[in-house]
PDB file of C-alpha atoms in Angstrom:
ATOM      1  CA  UNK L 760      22.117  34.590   4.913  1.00  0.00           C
ATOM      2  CA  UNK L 761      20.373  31.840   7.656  1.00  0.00           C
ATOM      3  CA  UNK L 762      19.012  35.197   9.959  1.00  0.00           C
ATOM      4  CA  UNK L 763      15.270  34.923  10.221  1.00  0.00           C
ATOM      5  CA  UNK L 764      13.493  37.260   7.558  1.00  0.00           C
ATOM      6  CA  UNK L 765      10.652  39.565   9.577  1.00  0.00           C
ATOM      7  CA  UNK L 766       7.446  39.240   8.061  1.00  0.00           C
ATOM      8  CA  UNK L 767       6.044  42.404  10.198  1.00  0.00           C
ATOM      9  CA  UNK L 768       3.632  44.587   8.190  1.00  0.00           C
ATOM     10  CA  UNK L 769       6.058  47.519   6.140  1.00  0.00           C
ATOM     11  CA  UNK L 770       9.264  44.992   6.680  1.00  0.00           C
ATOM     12  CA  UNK L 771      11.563  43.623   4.096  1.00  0.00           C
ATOM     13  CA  UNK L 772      11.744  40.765   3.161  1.00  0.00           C
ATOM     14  CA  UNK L 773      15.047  40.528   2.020  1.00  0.00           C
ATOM     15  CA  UNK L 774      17.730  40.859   4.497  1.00  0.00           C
ATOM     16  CA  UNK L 775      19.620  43.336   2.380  1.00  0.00           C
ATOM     17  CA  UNK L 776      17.108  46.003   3.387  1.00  0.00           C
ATOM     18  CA  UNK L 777      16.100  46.368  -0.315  1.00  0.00           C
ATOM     19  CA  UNK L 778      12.643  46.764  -1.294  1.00  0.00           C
ATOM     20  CA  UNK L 779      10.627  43.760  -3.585  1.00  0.00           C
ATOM     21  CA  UNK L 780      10.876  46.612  -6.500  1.00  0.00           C
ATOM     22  CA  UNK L 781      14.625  46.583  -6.330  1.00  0.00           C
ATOM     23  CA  UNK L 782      15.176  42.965  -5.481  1.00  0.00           C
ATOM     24  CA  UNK L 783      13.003  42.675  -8.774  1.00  0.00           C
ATOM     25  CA  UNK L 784      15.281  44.841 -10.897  1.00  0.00           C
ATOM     26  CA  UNK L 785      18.222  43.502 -10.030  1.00  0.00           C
ATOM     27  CA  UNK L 786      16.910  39.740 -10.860  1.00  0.00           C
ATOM     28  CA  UNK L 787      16.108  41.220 -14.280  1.00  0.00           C
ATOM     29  CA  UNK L 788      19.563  43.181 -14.889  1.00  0.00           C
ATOM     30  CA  UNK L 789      21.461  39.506 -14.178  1.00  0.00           C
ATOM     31  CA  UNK L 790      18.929  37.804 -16.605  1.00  0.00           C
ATOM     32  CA  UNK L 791      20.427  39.925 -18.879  1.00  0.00           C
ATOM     33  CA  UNK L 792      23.798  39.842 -18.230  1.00  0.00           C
ATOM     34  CA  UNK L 793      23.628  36.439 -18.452  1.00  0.00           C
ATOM     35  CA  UNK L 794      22.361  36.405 -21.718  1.00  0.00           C
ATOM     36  CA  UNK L 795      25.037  38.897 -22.823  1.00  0.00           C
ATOM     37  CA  UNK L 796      27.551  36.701 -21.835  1.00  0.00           C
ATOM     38  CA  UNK L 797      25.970  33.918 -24.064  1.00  0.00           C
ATOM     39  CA  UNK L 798      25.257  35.953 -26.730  1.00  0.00           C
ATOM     40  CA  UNK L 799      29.254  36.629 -27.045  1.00  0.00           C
ATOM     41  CA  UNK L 800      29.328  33.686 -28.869  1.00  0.00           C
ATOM     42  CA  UNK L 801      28.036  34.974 -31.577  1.00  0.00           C
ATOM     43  CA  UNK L 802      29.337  38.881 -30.713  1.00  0.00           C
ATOM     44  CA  UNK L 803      32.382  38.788 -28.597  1.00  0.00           C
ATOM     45  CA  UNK L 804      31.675  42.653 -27.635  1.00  0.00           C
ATOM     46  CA  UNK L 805      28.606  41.941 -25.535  1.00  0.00           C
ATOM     47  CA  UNK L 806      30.696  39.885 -23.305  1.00  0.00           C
ATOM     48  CA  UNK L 807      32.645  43.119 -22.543  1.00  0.00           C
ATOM     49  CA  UNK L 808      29.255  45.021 -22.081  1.00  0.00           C
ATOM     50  CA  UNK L 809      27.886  42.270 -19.439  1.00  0.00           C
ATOM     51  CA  UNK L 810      31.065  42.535 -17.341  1.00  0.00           C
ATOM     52  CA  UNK L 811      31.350  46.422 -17.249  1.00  0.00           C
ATOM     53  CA  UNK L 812      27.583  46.357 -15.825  1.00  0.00           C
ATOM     54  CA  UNK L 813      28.682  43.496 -13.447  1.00  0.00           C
ATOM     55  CA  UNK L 814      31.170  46.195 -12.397  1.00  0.00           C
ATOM     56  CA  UNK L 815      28.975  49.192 -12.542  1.00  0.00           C
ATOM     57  CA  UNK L 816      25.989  47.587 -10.681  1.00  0.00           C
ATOM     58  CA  UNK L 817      28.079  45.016  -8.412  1.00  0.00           C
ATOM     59  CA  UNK L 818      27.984  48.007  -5.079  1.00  0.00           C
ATOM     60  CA  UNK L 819      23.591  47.430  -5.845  1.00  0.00           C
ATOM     61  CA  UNK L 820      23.628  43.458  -5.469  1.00  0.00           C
ATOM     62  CA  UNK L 821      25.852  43.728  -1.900  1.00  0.00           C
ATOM     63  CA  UNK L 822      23.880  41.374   0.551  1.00  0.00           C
ATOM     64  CA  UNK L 823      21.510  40.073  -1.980  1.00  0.00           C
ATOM     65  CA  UNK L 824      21.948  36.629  -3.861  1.00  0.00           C
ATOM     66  CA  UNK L 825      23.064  38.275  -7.213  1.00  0.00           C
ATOM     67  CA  UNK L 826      25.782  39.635  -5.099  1.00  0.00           C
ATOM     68  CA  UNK L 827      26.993  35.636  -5.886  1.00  0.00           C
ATOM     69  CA  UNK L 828      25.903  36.158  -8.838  1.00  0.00           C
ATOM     70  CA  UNK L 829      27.797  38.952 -10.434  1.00  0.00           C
ATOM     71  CA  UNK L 830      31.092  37.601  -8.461  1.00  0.00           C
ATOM     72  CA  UNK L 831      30.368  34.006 -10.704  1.00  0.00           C
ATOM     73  CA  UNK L 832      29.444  36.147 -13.322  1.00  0.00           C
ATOM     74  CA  UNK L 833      32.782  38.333 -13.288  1.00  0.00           C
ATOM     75  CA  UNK L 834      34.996  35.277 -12.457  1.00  0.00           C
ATOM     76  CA  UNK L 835      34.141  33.425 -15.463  1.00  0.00           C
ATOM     77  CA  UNK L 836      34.452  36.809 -17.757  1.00  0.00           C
ATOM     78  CA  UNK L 837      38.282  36.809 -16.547  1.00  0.00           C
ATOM     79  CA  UNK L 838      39.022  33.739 -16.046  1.00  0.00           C
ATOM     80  CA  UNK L 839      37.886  32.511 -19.358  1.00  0.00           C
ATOM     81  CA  UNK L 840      39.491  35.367 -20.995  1.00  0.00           C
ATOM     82  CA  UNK L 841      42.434  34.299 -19.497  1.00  0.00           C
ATOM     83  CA  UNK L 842      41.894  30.688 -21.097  1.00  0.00           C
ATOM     84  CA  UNK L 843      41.431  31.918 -24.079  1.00  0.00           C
ATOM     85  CA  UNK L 844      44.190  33.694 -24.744  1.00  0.00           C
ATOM     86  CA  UNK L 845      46.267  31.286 -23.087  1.00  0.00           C
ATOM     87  CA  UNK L 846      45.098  28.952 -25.822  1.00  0.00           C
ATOM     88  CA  UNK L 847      45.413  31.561 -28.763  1.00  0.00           C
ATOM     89  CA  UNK L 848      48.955  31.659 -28.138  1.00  0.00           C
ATOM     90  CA  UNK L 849      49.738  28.105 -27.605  1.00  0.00           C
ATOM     91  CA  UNK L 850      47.620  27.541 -30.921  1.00  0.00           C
ATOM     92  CA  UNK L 851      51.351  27.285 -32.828  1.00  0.00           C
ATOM     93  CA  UNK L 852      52.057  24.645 -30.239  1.00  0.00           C
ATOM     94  CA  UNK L 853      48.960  22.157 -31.300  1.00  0.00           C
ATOM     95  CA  UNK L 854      47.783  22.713 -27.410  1.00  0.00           C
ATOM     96  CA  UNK L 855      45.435  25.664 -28.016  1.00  0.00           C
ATOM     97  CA  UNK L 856      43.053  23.553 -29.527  1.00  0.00           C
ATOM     98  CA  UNK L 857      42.939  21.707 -26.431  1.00  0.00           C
ATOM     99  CA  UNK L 858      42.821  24.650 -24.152  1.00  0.00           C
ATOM    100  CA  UNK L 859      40.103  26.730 -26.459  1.00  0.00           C
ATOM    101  CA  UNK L 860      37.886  23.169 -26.090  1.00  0.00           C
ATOM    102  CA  UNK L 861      38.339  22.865 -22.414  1.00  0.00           C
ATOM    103  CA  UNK L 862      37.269  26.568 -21.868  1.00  0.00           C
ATOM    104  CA  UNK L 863      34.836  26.555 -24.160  1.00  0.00           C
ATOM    105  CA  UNK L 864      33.168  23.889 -22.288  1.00  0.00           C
ATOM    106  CA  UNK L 865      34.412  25.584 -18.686  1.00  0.00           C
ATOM    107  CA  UNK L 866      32.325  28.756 -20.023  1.00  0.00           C
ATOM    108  CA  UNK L 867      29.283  27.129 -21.411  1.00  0.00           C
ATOM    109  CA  UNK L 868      28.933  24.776 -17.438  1.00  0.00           C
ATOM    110  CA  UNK L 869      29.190  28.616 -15.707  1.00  0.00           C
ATOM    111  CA  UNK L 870      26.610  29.806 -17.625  1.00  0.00           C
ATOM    112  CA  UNK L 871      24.147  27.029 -17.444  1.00  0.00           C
ATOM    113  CA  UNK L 872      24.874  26.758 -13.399  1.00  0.00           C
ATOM    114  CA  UNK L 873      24.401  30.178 -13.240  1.00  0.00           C
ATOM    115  CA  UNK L 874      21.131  30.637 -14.916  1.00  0.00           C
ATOM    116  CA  UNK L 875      19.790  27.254 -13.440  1.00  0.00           C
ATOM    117  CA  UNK L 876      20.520  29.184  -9.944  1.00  0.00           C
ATOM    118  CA  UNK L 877      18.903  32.650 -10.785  1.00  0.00           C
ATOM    119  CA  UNK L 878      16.062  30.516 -12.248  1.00  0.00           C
ATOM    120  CA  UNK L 879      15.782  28.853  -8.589  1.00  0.00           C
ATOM    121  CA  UNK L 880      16.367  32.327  -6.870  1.00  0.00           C
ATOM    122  CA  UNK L 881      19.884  30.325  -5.008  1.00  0.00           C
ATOM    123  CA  UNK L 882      22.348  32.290  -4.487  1.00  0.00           C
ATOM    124  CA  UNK L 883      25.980  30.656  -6.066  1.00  0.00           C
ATOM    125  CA  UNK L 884      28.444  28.782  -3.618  1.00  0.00           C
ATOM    126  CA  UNK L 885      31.643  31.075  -3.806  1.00  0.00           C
TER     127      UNK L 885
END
């Protein structure tokens, strides 16, 4: 990612080799995956749609900075699945109120970092 970029006439810019068009698209698609994952707050099935694009379109982002972003993106689909049926099933125990507050908040910092990084085209320490 520190190479020099080559600003020769009919060069990319990027040094993925994709084209401004493409690097464009795929800045869009993670806008919107982003804000499927937020929007499974209020429909838990969208979460599912973000992450199967993430896995879909994840080959497309390799060498680009969404490349960080769909791996941060896909992390915090498992791993806060995983939280929150860890917490569903200790709910009996009084703890899964705990846990489901602690992920909830886990989930909500992901997002925000996330989107605060696409908005300032950074790619997201791994």
């Amino acid at each position: 990612m520190n190479d020099p970029i080559d600003f020769r006439p009919g060069a990319s810019p990027d040094p993925s080799g994709k084209t401004p068009t493409e690097l464009a698209s795929l800045r869009q698609l993670t806008l919107i995956i982003y804000a499927l994952y937020a929007l499974s707050w209020l429909a838990g099935v969208t979460a599912i749609i973000a992450v199967v694009i993430n896995y879909v379109k994840r080959e497309d982002t390799a060498g680009t900075i969404y490349e960080s972003h769909f791996r941060w993106q896909i992390r915090t689909f498992w791993w806060g699945l995983f939280w929150f049926v860890l917490g569903a099933l200790t709910m009996v125990f009084m703890v899964g109120f705990a846990i489901f507050f602690v992920a909830t908040v886990w989930v909500i910092y992901r997002l925000v970092k996330g989107f605060l990084y696409w908005n300032e085209r950074k790619p997201l320490p791994l």
